[in-house]
Coordinates of C-alpha atoms and ligand atoms in Angstrom, one line a residue:
Chain P
X1 CA 83.7 110.1 97.6
X2 CA 84.4 108.3 100.8
X3 CA 87.7 106.5 100.6
X4 CA 87.1 105.0 104.0
X5 CA 83.8 103.3 103.7
X6 CA 83.0 103.8 100.0
X7 CA 79.8 105.4 101.1
X8 CA 79.7 107.6 98.1
X9 CA 79.4 110.9 99.9
X10 CA 81.7 113.9 100.0
X11 CA 84.8 114.0 102.2
X12 CA 83.2 115.4 105.3
X13 CA 79.6 114.4 105.0
X14 CA 78.1 114.4 108.4
X15 CA 76.4 111.3 109.6
X16 CA 73.8 112.1 112.2
X17 CA 74.0 108.5 113.3
X18 CA 77.0 106.3 112.6
X19 CA 74.7 103.9 110.7
X20 CA 73.0 106.6 108.7
X21 CA 74.3 105.4 105.4
X22 CA 72.9 105.0 101.9
X23 CA 73.0 101.2 102.5
X24 CA 70.8 101.6 105.6
X25 CA 68.2 103.2 103.5
X26 CA 68.3 100.4 101.0
X27 CA 67.8 98.0 103.8
X28 CA 64.8 99.6 105.3
X29 CA 63.1 99.7 101.9
X30 CA 63.9 96.1 101.2
X31 CA 62.9 95.0 104.6
X32 CA 59.5 96.8 104.5
X33 CA 58.8 95.1 101.2
X34 CA 59.8 91.5 102.3
X35 CA 58.2 92.0 105.6
X36 CA 54.9 92.8 104.0
X37 CA 55.0 89.8 101.7
X38 CA 55.9 87.6 104.5
X39 CA 53.2 88.6 106.9
X40 CA 50.7 88.1 104.1
X41 CA 52.1 84.6 103.7
X42 CA 51.7 84.1 107.4
X43 CA 48.0 84.9 107.7
X44 CA 47.0 82.8 104.7
X45 CA 49.3 79.8 105.2
X46 CA 50.6 79.7 108.7
X47 CA 52.1 76.2 108.1
X48 CA 54.6 77.7 105.7
X49 CA 56.4 79.9 108.3
X50 CA 60.1 79.1 107.9
X51 CA 61.8 80.1 111.1
X52 CA 65.5 79.3 110.8
X53 CA 68.8 80.0 112.6
X54 CA 71.4 82.3 111.1
X55 CA 75.0 82.0 112.6
X56 CA 76.6 85.4 112.9
X57 CA 79.6 85.1 115.2
X58 CA 80.7 88.7 114.8
X59 CA 82.1 91.3 117.2
X60 CA 79.4 93.9 117.8
X61 CA 81.9 96.6 117.0
X62 CA 83.4 94.7 114.0
X63 CA 82.5 97.6 111.6
X64 CA 84.1 100.2 113.8
X65 CA 87.2 98.0 114.1
X66 CA 87.5 97.7 110.4
X67 CA 87.5 101.5 110.0
X68 CA 90.0 101.7 112.9
X69 CA 92.3 99.3 111.0
X70 CA 92.1 101.5 108.0
X71 CA 93.0 104.5 110.1
X72 CA 95.9 102.7 111.6
X73 CA 97.2 101.7 108.2
X74 CA 96.9 105.4 107.2
X75 CA 98.9 106.5 110.2
X76 CA 101.6 103.9 109.8
X77 CA 102.0 104.6 106.1
X78 CA 102.7 108.2 106.9
X79 CA 104.7 107.7 110.0
X80 CA 102.2 109.6 112.0
X81 CA 101.5 109.4 115.7
X82 CA 97.9 109.4 116.6
X83 CA 96.8 109.7 120.3
X84 CA 93.2 109.4 121.5
X85 CA 92.7 111.6 124.6
X86 CA 89.9 110.5 126.8
X87 CA 88.6 111.8 130.1
X88 CA 85.5 113.2 132.0
X89 CA 84.5 116.6 130.9
X90 CA 86.6 119.4 132.3
X91 CA 89.7 117.4 133.3
X92 CA 91.8 119.7 131.1
X93 CA 92.3 117.9 127.8
X94 CA 92.0 121.1 125.6
X95 CA 94.2 123.1 128.0
X96 CA 96.8 120.3 128.0
X97 CA 96.7 120.3 124.2
X98 CA 97.1 124.1 123.7
X99 CA 100.0 124.1 126.3
X100 CA 101.6 121.2 124.5
X101 CA 101.2 122.7 121.1
X102 CA 102.8 126.0 122.2
X103 CA 105.9 124.0 123.3
X104 CA 106.2 121.7 120.3
X105 CA 104.8 123.4 117.3
X106 CA 108.2 124.7 116.1
X107 CA 109.7 121.2 116.0
X108 CA 106.7 119.1 114.9
X109 CA 103.8 119.2 112.6
X110 CA 100.7 119.0 114.8
X111 CA 97.0 118.8 114.2
X112 CA 93.9 118.1 116.4
X113 CA 90.6 116.4 115.8
X114 CA 88.1 117.8 118.4
X115 CA 85.1 115.7 119.4
X116 CA 82.4 117.4 121.3
X117 CA 78.6 116.9 121.3
X118 CA 78.1 120.6 120.4
X119 CA 80.0 123.8 119.5
X120 CA 83.3 124.4 117.8
X121 CA 84.8 126.2 120.9
X122 CA 87.6 123.7 121.5
X123 CA 88.6 123.7 117.8
X124 CA 88.8 127.5 118.0
X125 CA 91.0 127.3 121.1
X126 CA 93.3 125.0 119.2
X127 CA 93.4 127.1 116.0
X128 CA 94.3 130.1 118.1
X129 CA 97.7 128.3 118.7
X130 CA 98.3 128.2 114.9
X131 CA 97.8 124.5 114.2
X132 CA 95.0 123.0 112.1
X133 CA 92.0 121.6 114.0
X134 CA 88.9 119.9 112.9
X135 CA 85.8 119.9 115.0
X136 CA 83.5 116.8 114.9
X137 CA 80.2 117.4 116.6
X138 CA 78.7 114.1 117.7
X139 CA 75.3 115.5 118.6
X140 CA 73.6 112.9 120.8
X141 CA 76.5 110.5 120.3
X142 CA 78.8 110.3 123.3
X143 CA 82.0 109.1 121.6
X144 CA 83.9 109.4 118.4
X145 CA 83.9 106.4 116.0
X146 CA 86.6 105.3 113.6
X147 CA 84.5 106.1 110.5
X148 CA 84.1 109.8 111.3
X149 CA 87.7 110.1 112.3
X150 CA 88.6 108.5 108.9
X151 CA 86.6 111.2 107.1
X152 CA 88.4 113.8 109.4
X153 CA 91.7 112.5 108.1
X154 CA 90.7 113.0 104.5
X155 CA 89.8 116.6 105.1
X156 CA 92.8 117.4 107.2
X157 CA 95.2 115.9 104.7
X158 CA 98.2 116.1 107.1
X159 CA 101.8 115.9 106.1
X160 CA 103.9 112.8 106.9
X161 CA 105.3 112.5 110.4
X162 CA 102.6 114.6 111.9
X163 CA 101.5 114.3 115.5
X164 CA 97.7 114.0 115.6
X165 CA 95.8 114.5 118.8
X166 CA 92.2 113.3 118.9
X167 CA 90.3 114.8 121.8
X168 CA 87.4 112.5 122.4
X169 CA 84.0 113.4 123.8
X170 CA 84.2 113.9 127.6
X171 CA 83.0 110.6 128.9
X172 CA 84.8 107.8 130.7
X173 CA 82.6 105.1 129.5
X174 CA 82.1 104.3 125.8
X175 CA 85.2 105.8 124.2
X176 CA 87.0 102.9 125.8
X177 CA 85.2 100.5 123.4
X178 CA 85.7 102.5 120.2
X179 CA 89.1 102.0 118.7
X180 CA 89.9 104.9 116.4
X181 CA 93.2 103.4 115.1
X182 CA 95.3 105.4 117.5
X183 CA 98.7 104.3 118.8
X184 CA 97.7 104.9 122.4
X185 CA 94.7 106.0 124.4
X186 CA 95.8 108.6 127.0
X187 CA 93.4 109.0 129.9
X188 CA 93.5 112.4 131.7
X189 CA 92.3 112.6 135.2
X190 CA 92.3 115.8 137.2
X191 CA 93.0 115.8 141.0
X192 CA 89.6 117.5 141.6
X193 CA 87.8 114.3 140.5
X194 CA 88.4 111.9 143.3
X195 CA 91.0 109.1 143.5
X196 CA 88.6 106.2 142.9
X197 CA 87.8 107.1 139.3
X198 CA 90.0 104.3 138.0
X199 CA 88.0 101.6 139.8
X200 CA 84.7 103.4 139.1
X201 CA 85.4 103.4 135.3
X202 CA 87.8 100.5 135.0
X203 CA 87.3 99.9 131.3
X204 CA 88.8 103.2 130.4
X205 CA 91.8 102.8 132.6
X206 CA 92.3 99.3 131.3
X207 CA 92.2 100.5 127.7
X208 CA 94.7 103.4 128.2
X209 CA 98.5 103.1 128.0
X210 CA 99.2 106.4 129.7
X211 CA 97.4 108.2 132.5
X212 CA 97.9 111.9 133.1
X213 CA 97.1 113.2 136.5
X214 CA 96.4 116.9 135.8
X215 CA 95.9 120.0 137.8
X216 CA 98.5 119.1 140.4
X217 CA 98.7 122.8 141.2
X218 CA 95.5 122.4 143.1
X219 CA 96.8 119.5 145.3
X220 CA 97.6 121.8 148.3
X221 CA 93.9 122.8 148.5
X222 CA 92.5 119.2 148.3
X223 CA 92.8 116.0 150.1
X224 CA 93.3 114.0 147.0
X225 CA 95.5 110.9 147.6
X226 CA 97.7 110.7 144.5
X227 CA 99.4 107.5 145.6
X228 CA 96.1 105.8 146.2
X229 CA 94.8 106.9 142.8
X230 CA 97.8 105.6 141.0
X231 CA 97.6 102.3 142.9
X232 CA 93.9 102.0 141.8
X233 CA 94.9 102.6 138.2
X234 CA 97.6 99.9 138.3
X235 CA 95.1 97.6 139.9
X236 CA 93.0 97.9 136.8
X237 CA 95.9 98.0 134.4
X238 CA 99.3 96.8 135.7
X239 CA 101.0 98.1 132.6
X240 CA 99.6 101.7 132.7
X241 CA 102.2 104.5 133.0
X242 CA 101.4 107.6 135.0
X243 CA 102.5 111.2 134.6
X244 CA 101.6 114.0 137.1
X245 CA 101.5 117.5 135.8
X246 CA 99.8 120.8 135.8
X247 CA 98.8 122.1 132.4
X248 CA 98.2 125.5 134.0
X249 CA 101.6 126.1 135.7
X250 CA 103.6 123.8 133.4
X251 CA 104.9 121.8 136.3
X252 CA 105.6 118.2 135.1
X253 CA 105.1 119.1 131.5
X254 CA 108.6 118.2 130.5
X255 CA 108.0 114.4 131.1
X256 CA 105.0 114.5 128.9
X257 CA 107.0 116.3 126.1
X258 CA 109.8 113.6 126.4
X259 CA 107.2 110.9 126.1
X260 CA 105.7 112.5 123.0
X261 CA 109.0 113.0 121.4
X262 CA 110.0 109.4 122.1
X263 CA 106.7 108.1 120.7
X264 CA 107.1 110.3 117.6
X265 CA 110.6 108.8 117.1
X266 CA 109.1 105.3 117.3
X267 CA 106.8 106.0 114.4
X268 CA 109.8 106.5 112.1
X269 CA 110.9 102.9 112.5
X270 CA 110.0 101.0 109.3
X271 CA 109.3 97.5 110.6
X272 CA 109.8 94.6 108.2
Chain H
X1 CA 74.4 105.6 126.5
X2 CA 77.0 103.1 125.8
X3 CA 74.5 100.2 125.4
X4 CA 72.5 102.5 123.0
X5 CA 75.3 102.7 120.5
X6 CA 76.1 99.0 120.8
X7 CA 72.5 98.2 120.0
X8 CA 72.8 100.5 116.9
X9 CA 75.8 98.4 115.8
X10 CA 73.8 95.2 116.4
X11 CA 71.0 96.6 114.2
X12 CA 73.5 97.5 111.5
X13 CA 74.8 93.9 111.5
X14 CA 71.3 92.5 111.4
X15 CA 70.3 94.7 108.4
X16 CA 73.5 93.7 106.6
X17 CA 72.8 90.0 107.2
X18 CA 69.1 90.4 106.2
X19 CA 70.3 91.3 102.8
X20 CA 73.0 88.7 102.5
X21 CA 71.0 85.9 104.0
X22 CA 67.5 86.8 102.7
X23 CA 65.4 87.2 105.8
X24 CA 62.8 89.8 106.6
X25 CA 62.0 89.4 110.2
X26 CA 64.1 88.6 113.3
X27 CA 62.5 86.6 116.1
X28 CA 65.4 86.2 118.5
X29 CA 68.9 87.7 118.8
X30 CA 71.6 85.9 120.8
X31 CA 74.4 88.1 122.1
X32 CA 77.5 86.8 124.0
X33 CA 78.5 89.4 126.6
X34 CA 81.5 89.0 128.7
X35 CA 81.5 90.0 132.4
X36 CA 84.5 92.3 131.7
X37 CA 83.1 94.0 128.6
X38 CA 81.6 96.9 130.6
X39 CA 78.1 96.1 129.2
X40 CA 75.2 96.0 131.6
X41 CA 72.8 93.3 130.4
X42 CA 69.8 95.2 131.9
X43 CA 70.7 98.4 130.1
X44 CA 71.3 96.3 127.0
X45 CA 67.7 94.9 127.1
X46 CA 66.3 98.4 127.6
X47 CA 68.3 99.9 124.7
X48 CA 67.6 97.0 122.5
X49 CA 63.9 97.6 122.7
X50 CA 64.3 101.3 121.9
X51 CA 66.8 100.9 119.0
X52 CA 64.9 98.0 117.3
X53 CA 61.7 100.0 117.1
X54 CA 60.5 100.3 113.5
X55 CA 63.2 97.8 112.3
X56 CA 63.0 94.2 111.1
X57 CA 63.9 93.2 114.6
X58 CA 61.1 95.2 116.3
X59 CA 59.5 92.1 117.7
X60 CA 62.7 90.3 118.4
X61 CA 63.5 88.8 121.8
X62 CA 67.0 89.5 123.1
X63 CA 68.9 86.6 124.7
X64 CA 72.1 87.5 126.5
X65 CA 74.6 84.7 127.1
X66 CA 76.8 86.0 129.9
X67 CA 80.4 84.8 129.8
X68 CA 82.6 84.9 133.0
X69 CA 85.8 86.9 133.2
X70 CA 89.0 84.9 132.9
X71 CA 92.5 86.2 133.6
X72 CA 96.0 84.7 133.5
X73 CA 97.8 85.4 136.8
X74 CA 101.5 86.0 136.0
X75 CA 102.9 85.1 139.5
X76 CA 100.7 81.9 139.7
X77 CA 101.0 81.0 136.1
X78 CA 97.4 79.8 136.0
X79 CA 94.0 81.0 134.8
X80 CA 91.6 82.5 137.4
X81 CA 88.0 83.7 137.3
X82 CA 87.5 87.4 137.8
X83 CA 84.4 89.5 138.2
X84 CA 86.0 93.0 137.6
X85 CA 88.9 94.4 135.8
X86 CA 90.3 95.5 139.2
X87 CA 90.0 92.1 140.9
X88 CA 93.0 90.5 142.4
X89 CA 94.1 86.9 141.9
X90 CA 92.0 84.8 144.3
X91 CA 95.1 82.6 144.9
X92 CA 98.0 85.0 145.5
X93 CA 96.3 88.5 145.7
X94 CA 98.3 89.8 142.8
X95 CA 97.0 92.4 140.3
X96 CA 99.4 91.2 137.6
X97 CA 96.5 89.7 135.7
X98 CA 96.1 89.5 132.0
X99 CA 92.6 89.3 130.8
X100 CA 92.2 86.3 128.5
X101 CA 88.4 85.9 128.3
X102 CA 85.1 87.5 129.1
X103 CA 85.7 90.9 127.5
X104 CA 83.8 90.0 124.3
X105 CA 80.6 91.6 123.0
X106 CA 79.6 89.4 120.1
X107 CA 76.4 88.8 118.1
X108 CA 76.2 85.0 118.0
X109 CA 73.1 84.0 116.1
X110 CA 69.7 85.0 115.0
X111 CA 66.4 83.2 114.7
X112 CA 64.8 84.7 111.6
X113 CA 62.0 84.1 109.2
Ligands
GDP301 N1 94.0 124.7 138.2 C1 94.1 124.1 137.0 N2 93.1 124.3 136.1 C2 93.2 123.6 134.9 C3 94.3 122.9 134.6 N3 94.1 122.4 133.3 C4 92.9 122.8 132.9 N4 92.3 123.6 133.9 C5 91.0 124.2 133.9 O1 90.0 123.2 133.8 C6 88.9 123.7 133.1 C7 88.5 122.7 132.0 O2 89.6 122.6 131.1 P1 89.4 122.1 129.6 O3 90.8 122.1 129.0 O4 88.4 122.8 128.8 O5 89.0 120.6 129.8 P2 88.4 119.5 128.8 O6 86.9 119.5 128.9 O7 89.0 118.2 129.3 O8 88.9 119.9 127.4 C8 89.3 125.1 132.5 O9 88.7 126.1 133.3 C9 90.8 125.0 132.6 O10 91.3 126.3 132.7 C10 95.4 122.8 135.5 O11 96.4 122.1 135.3 N5 95.2 123.4 136.7
MG302 MG1 87.8 120.0 125.6
ZN303 ZN1 82.4 107.2 105.0
ZN304 ZN1 79.7 107.2 105.4
ZN305 ZN1 79.2 106.6 123.3
ZN306 ZN1 97.9 84.5 141.4

């Protein structure tokens, strides 16, 4: 039974489409029925057509936002830190995660939700480090939504004070709009991508609290202008914090680990 | 891609409302889209047509109300109009801007029967 949406399905039922719910089926039946009646009415008595206005005034993503609030409550009740990692494909999210896990797994309980359109390769890479990982394949979908993450939480059943990384689908566009209930979005940009990414995809850099500039080991071979890139990011989001590192060589990793430990500590505060 | 999933959410809301407010067909959908929401009105129109196929809003017309971007400039202490998230304050050139409007994507109202 779905504790998140009450949709009546098992803990990890897979929705092909986010709206593929039992209620959606109800609707389409109902609608077909009414619609039929109505069009009959039309042809026989056109004067009876009752066009009217219906006020909605709802955020298009209201439903996702409600699930995100549920997830956020779940995290805060358990003192968990959830981070939503977003980037273009290949910027090094999974590598950063495996390298981070190897350095922190003895001191923290860690788990990963992997979002990819296809395959369980990234979840396998995470499991090889010895921590639990759940793969969510989005199929055609280009982002994770809060509902599916909520189901992921049910099946992972993590201990209190866990650190949960959510690796989103590689895409700098729509994951910015879908709140998953995370404490922070962390955007990863690799130095092979070009310094103007922050102004080409401003929504993502606006939504993120931390930007990680990865693959700094490659800087000597490129003409990537780090200072310009960071300045673009701050132009879009004056509050964004930036860390430069190489997940491959480990250079700069220490700052990232300090940030993670500090954020973990903040989750232990019980605010009134 | 992005607009596609937004239209799917719009359809969900419409289907929900159809049940609650007893209507069977949607003639017009008004969306309020902020200039800073990252939504392309043109792509939205295209996706809308695709997503609404076979639904109670198949014949519906999409009307997009575009809302300008509005930011609060910290150095100037005033509200300014912005087109992009990376714009600078037109008065002082600062990037210390806090978005205060024009980032919404809302479904406002429907004309139904
Ligand atoms: N040179 C270099 N390569 C890296 C670094 N981090 C990741 N990579 C490589 O970049 C490619 C994509 O990495 P992956 O972690 O799968 O990226 P994801 O798609 O964001 O999860 C792989 O070949 C990695 O080995 C880095 O810091 N330096
Ligand atoms: Mg990956
Ligand atoms: Zn559910
Ligand atoms: Zn469900
Ligand atoms: Zn998407
Ligand atoms: Zn100003």
